[in-house]
Each structure stands twice: as structure tokens, then as C-alpha cells.
Amino acid sequence: MTQRTARIAGSLVVVVAIVAALASGIGADTFRSRADDLAYYTGQHLLLVGYSMALAILVGVPAGVILSRPKFRRHAERVMQIFNVGNTIPSLAVLAIALGIFGIGNVPAIVALFLASLLPITRNTYEGVKNVPAALRESARGIGMTGWQSLTRVELPNAMAIIIGGVRTALAINVGTAPLAYLIGADSLGSLIFPGIYLDNQPLLLMGAAFTAMIALVLDMLVAAGNRQWLIRHGVAA
């Protein structure tokens, strides 16, 4: 057995043990009585995460690329402070502000989660593109590539691992913050967690928290696996 196989086997044993402990703590009765609620709130949780992450990627990646350009670099840190608003202000305060502007429901929750996810993606895109070796840029120009071609065919592919690292960080923040959306009228797994707290219903609380953690782990593994396959396919990583 190789060292890598041993690590994977050890990790699987730990995961199985944790899942068994959680299942025992939640109990079969809670699973049966709350199965429909669990499916619905999990779907709503993923909906909030999906929309807010898509917005964060659509804004954060182009912003990071623009800030990495030589004429904008001196302003990069000041602009980053604007994108950092979702992290410097407590999540509940951001949700409250979004609630005051957009009202109750999914829209303020998506806006708040978008703000919380924006900085890691922008920061990593900026650092990844900025630190692409100058020799690669020179080679691209030497073979007649335009600036756009150099960006899309050389710089972004070589920065992709760092960009995806930012996406994974943002995803973990997003999934972990999404339960708070319950407090402003948006459905998520917080709709199991907070009633579990209020009613002192430990199995219900544990169910919501456990599935939130599972979503974070599964999405992170999917993004990491997809990134690894993309890098191999494009010859950026072995």
C-alpha cells in the first residue's frame, strides 16, 4: 500500500466514523419526519450559494484581471478595500443592511453572500495573473499574440490554480454564511438550525449543521477535482 493510498484510506475511515456519529446523534426518527424539509432547504441553500457565487465570479475575476494590469496596479490595494466590505463588516450587519435596501427574501441574502465571497476571488485572480512569469508574456508577444490572446491563452491558464484557490475559499465562506439568511426571511439550512436552537431540538440542529458542512466539503471536492482535470487537459499541470 502506497503512502497516498494509506492517507486516503485513513481519511475514509475518519469520514465514515464522523458520518456514523452524526447519524446516531440525529436519529432515524428525525430523518423520517424531516426528510421533505431537508430536501427543500438543501435545494434552497444551494440556490443561494449558486447565484451569489456566480455573481462573485462574474465580478471578481474580471476585476482581478483589470487590477493586475500595470496601469492599475498602484490602485489595487485601495480597490481591494472596497471589495473587502463583505468581510470586514460582520455577516449579520451585512445581511441587515441588505435587508434594509432590498427587503425580506432571497435577494438581500444573495447580495450579502455575494459581498462575502467577492474578495477571495478578486484577490487571488489579481495575484495569480500579476505573478505569471514575465518570460511567458514576452514569448506570447514574440509569436504575435494580441493582449487579449495573451491573457486568455497564457496568463489566465497559468493563473488558474491560484484563481480556483480563491473560488474554493469563497465557496467555504459562502456555504457557511448562507444559514444566516434564515434571519432575513430566506430559506436555507438555517431554517433547520435556528429552530433547532430556539426549540432546544438537538437532532434538528445537528441535521442542519451537518448537511451544511457536507455541502461545503462536497462542493470543495468537486471544484478541486474539476480544476485538476482542467489543468491536466490543458497541460498546465502534470
Tab-separated table of C-alpha atoms in Angstrom:
chain	number	residue	atom	x	y	z
A	1	MET	CA	0.000	0.000	0.000
A	2	THR	CA	1.441	3.355	-1.057
A	3	GLN	CA	1.584	6.314	1.284
A	4	ARG	CA	-1.091	8.121	-0.722
A	5	THR	CA	-3.413	5.110	-0.601
A	6	ALA	CA	-2.867	4.846	3.140
A	7	ARG	CA	-3.777	8.527	3.582
A	8	ILE	CA	-6.944	8.124	1.516
A	9	ALA	CA	-7.926	5.010	3.453
A	10	GLY	CA	-7.303	6.785	6.747
A	11	SER	CA	-9.383	9.755	5.631
A	12	LEU	CA	-12.248	7.482	4.583
A	13	VAL	CA	-12.208	5.767	7.977
A	14	VAL	CA	-12.411	9.148	9.716
A	15	VAL	CA	-15.233	10.319	7.422
A	16	VAL	CA	-17.224	7.122	7.961
A	17	ALA	CA	-16.774	7.424	11.727
A	18	ILE	CA	-17.959	11.054	11.698
A	19	VAL	CA	-20.966	10.240	9.490
A	20	ALA	CA	-21.911	7.339	11.772
A	21	ALA	CA	-21.664	9.576	14.845
A	22	LEU	CA	-23.793	12.281	13.219
A	23	ALA	CA	-26.400	9.772	12.058
A	24	SER	CA	-26.596	8.381	15.583
A	25	GLY	CA	-26.968	11.874	17.061
A	26	ILE	CA	-29.664	12.905	14.590
A	27	GLY	CA	-31.638	9.681	14.792
A	28	ALA	CA	-33.768	7.802	12.275
A	29	ASP	CA	-36.990	9.412	13.506
A	30	THR	CA	-35.719	12.908	12.722
A	31	PHE	CA	-34.590	11.818	9.262
A	32	ARG	CA	-38.004	10.291	8.520
A	33	SER	CA	-40.074	13.170	9.846
A	34	ARG	CA	-37.902	15.898	8.325
A	35	ALA	CA	-36.868	14.278	5.019
A	36	ASP	CA	-39.011	16.602	2.879
A	37	ASP	CA	-37.873	19.685	4.791
A	38	LEU	CA	-34.242	18.610	4.473
A	39	ALA	CA	-34.524	18.155	0.706
A	40	TYR	CA	-36.275	21.502	0.248
A	41	TYR	CA	-33.940	23.542	2.450
A	42	THR	CA	-30.864	21.894	0.950
A	43	GLY	CA	-32.101	22.901	-2.508
A	44	GLN	CA	-32.743	26.468	-1.357
A	45	HIS	CA	-29.327	26.600	0.296
A	46	LEU	CA	-27.668	25.515	-2.951
A	47	LEU	CA	-29.732	28.072	-4.862
A	48	LEU	CA	-28.461	30.939	-2.689
A	49	VAL	CA	-24.885	29.678	-2.942
A	50	GLY	CA	-25.114	29.152	-6.706
A	51	TYR	CA	-26.479	32.599	-7.568
A	52	SER	CA	-24.175	34.502	-5.210
A	53	MET	CA	-21.063	32.563	-6.269
A	54	ALA	CA	-21.861	33.067	-9.943
A	55	LEU	CA	-22.148	36.818	-9.364
A	56	ALA	CA	-18.922	36.863	-7.335
A	57	ILE	CA	-17.022	35.041	-10.100
A	58	LEU	CA	-18.503	37.237	-12.843
A	59	VAL	CA	-17.421	40.385	-10.974
A	60	GLY	CA	-14.317	39.174	-9.142
A	61	VAL	CA	-12.372	37.563	-11.973
A	62	PRO	CA	-12.621	40.494	-14.409
A	63	ALA	CA	-11.902	42.936	-11.564
A	64	GLY	CA	-8.799	40.978	-10.560
A	65	VAL	CA	-7.594	40.886	-14.160
A	66	ILE	CA	-8.093	44.645	-14.592
A	67	LEU	CA	-6.267	45.419	-11.340
A	68	SER	CA	-3.360	43.201	-12.438
A	69	ARG	CA	-2.713	45.397	-15.479
A	70	PRO	CA	0.365	47.619	-14.965
A	71	LYS	CA	-1.503	50.935	-15.171
A	72	PHE	CA	-3.977	49.906	-12.450
A	73	ARG	CA	-1.665	48.092	-10.030
A	74	ARG	CA	-0.893	51.141	-7.921
A	75	HIS	CA	-4.627	51.436	-7.147
A	76	ALA	CA	-5.126	47.716	-6.480
A	77	GLU	CA	-4.900	47.718	-2.690
A	78	ARG	CA	-7.271	50.670	-2.339
A	79	VAL	CA	-9.827	48.985	-4.583
A	80	MET	CA	-9.417	45.715	-2.653
A	81	GLN	CA	-10.647	47.518	0.471
A	82	ILE	CA	-13.921	48.210	-1.318
A	83	PHE	CA	-14.277	44.513	-2.199
A	84	ASN	CA	-13.412	43.651	1.396
A	85	VAL	CA	-16.592	45.260	2.745
A	86	GLY	CA	-18.338	41.896	2.954
A	87	ASN	CA	-15.570	40.529	5.175
A	88	THR	CA	-14.717	43.498	7.390
A	89	ILE	CA	-18.359	44.096	8.361
A	90	PRO	CA	-19.901	41.229	10.378
A	91	SER	CA	-22.124	38.950	8.303
A	92	LEU	CA	-25.232	39.794	10.334
A	93	ALA	CA	-24.652	43.510	9.764
A	94	VAL	CA	-24.262	42.964	6.007
A	95	LEU	CA	-27.485	40.949	5.998
A	96	ALA	CA	-29.267	43.686	7.958
A	97	ILE	CA	-28.069	46.375	5.533
A	98	ALA	CA	-29.134	44.261	2.542
A	99	LEU	CA	-32.492	43.681	4.235
A	100	GLY	CA	-32.985	47.425	4.666
A	101	ILE	CA	-32.263	48.035	0.978
A	102	PHE	CA	-33.877	45.047	-0.751
A	103	GLY	CA	-36.466	43.851	1.765
A	104	ILE	CA	-37.081	40.326	3.022
A	105	GLY	CA	-36.277	37.215	0.993
A	106	ASN	CA	-33.680	35.736	-1.313
A	107	VAL	CA	-32.440	38.943	-2.957
A	108	PRO	CA	-30.804	40.500	0.142
A	109	ALA	CA	-29.376	37.109	1.084
A	110	ILE	CA	-27.797	36.693	-2.357
A	111	VAL	CA	-26.390	40.234	-2.222
A	112	ALA	CA	-24.880	39.648	1.233
A	113	LEU	CA	-23.371	36.295	0.209
A	114	PHE	CA	-22.027	37.870	-2.983
A	115	LEU	CA	-20.252	40.563	-0.955
A	116	ALA	CA	-18.834	37.970	1.442
A	117	SER	CA	-17.466	35.903	-1.472
A	118	LEU	CA	-16.060	38.705	-3.608
A	119	LEU	CA	-12.686	39.455	-2.019
A	120	PRO	CA	-11.031	35.982	-2.156
A	121	ILE	CA	-11.862	35.624	-5.849
A	122	THR	CA	-10.711	39.137	-6.768
A	123	ARG	CA	-7.555	38.918	-4.649
A	124	ASN	CA	-6.488	35.526	-5.989
A	125	THR	CA	-7.197	36.495	-9.581
A	126	TYR	CA	-5.125	39.645	-9.144
A	127	GLU	CA	-2.210	37.813	-7.545
A	128	GLY	CA	-2.360	34.891	-9.960
A	129	VAL	CA	-2.364	36.978	-13.140
A	130	LYS	CA	0.111	39.539	-11.815
A	131	ASN	CA	2.641	36.832	-10.941
A	132	VAL	CA	2.590	34.991	-14.266
A	133	PRO	CA	6.285	34.898	-15.284
A	134	ALA	CA	7.262	37.814	-17.496
A	135	ALA	CA	9.038	35.380	-19.820
A	136	LEU	CA	5.698	33.805	-20.734
A	137	ARG	CA	4.206	37.182	-21.586
A	138	GLU	CA	7.248	38.063	-23.663
A	139	SER	CA	7.007	34.751	-25.506
A	140	ALA	CA	3.342	35.412	-26.258
A	141	ARG	CA	4.148	38.830	-27.676
A	142	GLY	CA	7.076	37.355	-29.579
A	143	ILE	CA	4.863	34.968	-31.517
A	144	GLY	CA	2.451	37.780	-32.398
A	145	MET	CA	-0.319	37.312	-29.836
A	146	THR	CA	-2.527	40.296	-29.075
A	147	GLY	CA	-3.019	41.417	-25.475
A	148	TRP	CA	-6.374	39.598	-25.339
A	149	GLN	CA	-4.880	36.402	-26.741
A	150	SER	CA	-2.018	36.568	-24.258
A	151	LEU	CA	-4.492	36.986	-21.414
A	152	THR	CA	-6.836	34.166	-22.416
A	153	ARG	CA	-4.272	31.670	-23.728
A	154	VAL	CA	-1.267	32.294	-21.481
A	155	GLU	CA	-1.943	34.368	-18.366
A	156	LEU	CA	-5.312	33.040	-17.191
A	157	PRO	CA	-4.443	29.354	-17.779
A	158	ASN	CA	-1.227	29.758	-15.785
A	159	ALA	CA	-3.039	31.634	-13.028
A	160	MET	CA	-5.960	29.193	-12.923
A	161	ALA	CA	-4.753	27.173	-9.920
A	162	ILE	CA	-4.498	30.337	-7.806
A	163	ILE	CA	-7.844	31.655	-9.064
A	164	ILE	CA	-9.546	28.374	-8.181
A	165	GLY	CA	-7.951	28.571	-4.739
A	166	GLY	CA	-9.808	31.858	-4.259
A	167	VAL	CA	-13.035	30.322	-5.528
A	168	ARG	CA	-12.690	27.465	-3.021
A	169	THR	CA	-12.100	29.898	-0.165
A	170	ALA	CA	-15.096	31.994	-1.224
A	171	LEU	CA	-17.222	28.865	-1.539
A	172	ALA	CA	-16.423	27.776	2.016
A	173	ILE	CA	-17.292	31.261	3.343
A	174	ASN	CA	-20.467	31.353	1.274
A	175	VAL	CA	-21.817	27.944	2.278
A	176	GLY	CA	-21.019	28.589	5.943
A	177	THR	CA	-22.683	32.020	5.933
A	178	ALA	CA	-25.799	31.004	3.998
A	179	PRO	CA	-27.643	29.600	7.069
A	180	LEU	CA	-27.809	33.163	8.434
A	181	ALA	CA	-30.116	34.007	5.518
A	182	TYR	CA	-32.899	32.469	7.625
A	183	LEU	CA	-32.776	35.591	9.783
A	184	ILE	CA	-33.898	37.800	6.893
A	185	GLY	CA	-36.601	35.523	5.557
A	186	ALA	CA	-34.661	33.440	3.022
A	187	ASP	CA	-34.916	29.658	3.142
A	188	SER	CA	-31.694	27.700	3.678
A	189	LEU	CA	-30.404	25.037	6.024
A	190	GLY	CA	-30.557	27.781	8.649
A	191	SER	CA	-34.288	27.040	8.617
A	192	LEU	CA	-33.381	23.823	10.423
A	193	ILE	CA	-30.519	25.156	12.521
A	194	PHE	CA	-32.176	28.181	14.114
A	195	PRO	CA	-35.489	26.491	15.022
A	196	GLY	CA	-33.356	23.698	16.471
A	197	ILE	CA	-31.649	26.287	18.683
A	198	TYR	CA	-34.866	28.058	19.676
A	199	LEU	CA	-36.702	24.806	20.471
A	200	ASP	CA	-33.664	23.115	22.027
A	201	ASN	CA	-34.090	20.369	19.437
A	202	GLN	CA	-30.580	18.963	19.199
A	203	PRO	CA	-31.253	16.403	16.414
A	204	LEU	CA	-32.789	19.114	14.194
A	205	LEU	CA	-29.909	21.495	14.905
A	206	LEU	CA	-27.366	18.770	14.211
A	207	MET	CA	-29.081	17.821	10.960
A	208	GLY	CA	-28.924	21.364	9.591
A	209	ALA	CA	-25.337	21.899	10.689
A	210	ALA	CA	-24.151	18.502	9.417
A	211	PHE	CA	-25.665	18.980	5.969
A	212	THR	CA	-24.216	22.483	5.735
A	213	ALA	CA	-20.766	21.023	6.409
A	214	MET	CA	-21.369	18.201	3.922
A	215	ILE	CA	-22.359	20.662	1.191
A	216	ALA	CA	-19.175	22.661	1.805
A	217	LEU	CA	-16.997	19.533	1.627
A	218	VAL	CA	-18.682	18.070	-1.455
A	219	LEU	CA	-18.609	21.345	-3.416
A	220	ASP	CA	-14.963	21.914	-2.489
A	221	MET	CA	-14.026	18.415	-3.670
A	222	LEU	CA	-15.927	18.879	-6.935
A	223	VAL	CA	-14.249	22.221	-7.664
A	224	ALA	CA	-10.802	20.826	-6.780
A	225	ALA	CA	-11.317	17.740	-8.959
A	226	GLY	CA	-12.619	19.809	-11.870
A	227	ASN	CA	-9.687	22.197	-11.603
A	228	ARG	CA	-7.197	19.326	-11.513
A	229	GLN	CA	-8.691	17.757	-14.642
A	230	TRP	CA	-8.737	21.117	-16.434
A	231	LEU	CA	-5.080	21.752	-15.636
A	232	ILE	CA	-4.057	18.291	-16.803
A	233	ARG	CA	-6.099	18.582	-20.001
A	234	HIS	CA	-4.526	21.941	-20.833
A	235	GLY	CA	-1.017	20.848	-19.986
A	236	VAL	CA	-0.589	23.345	-17.131
A	237	ALA	CA	-0.144	20.618	-14.514
A	238	ALA	CA	1.095	17.100	-14.728
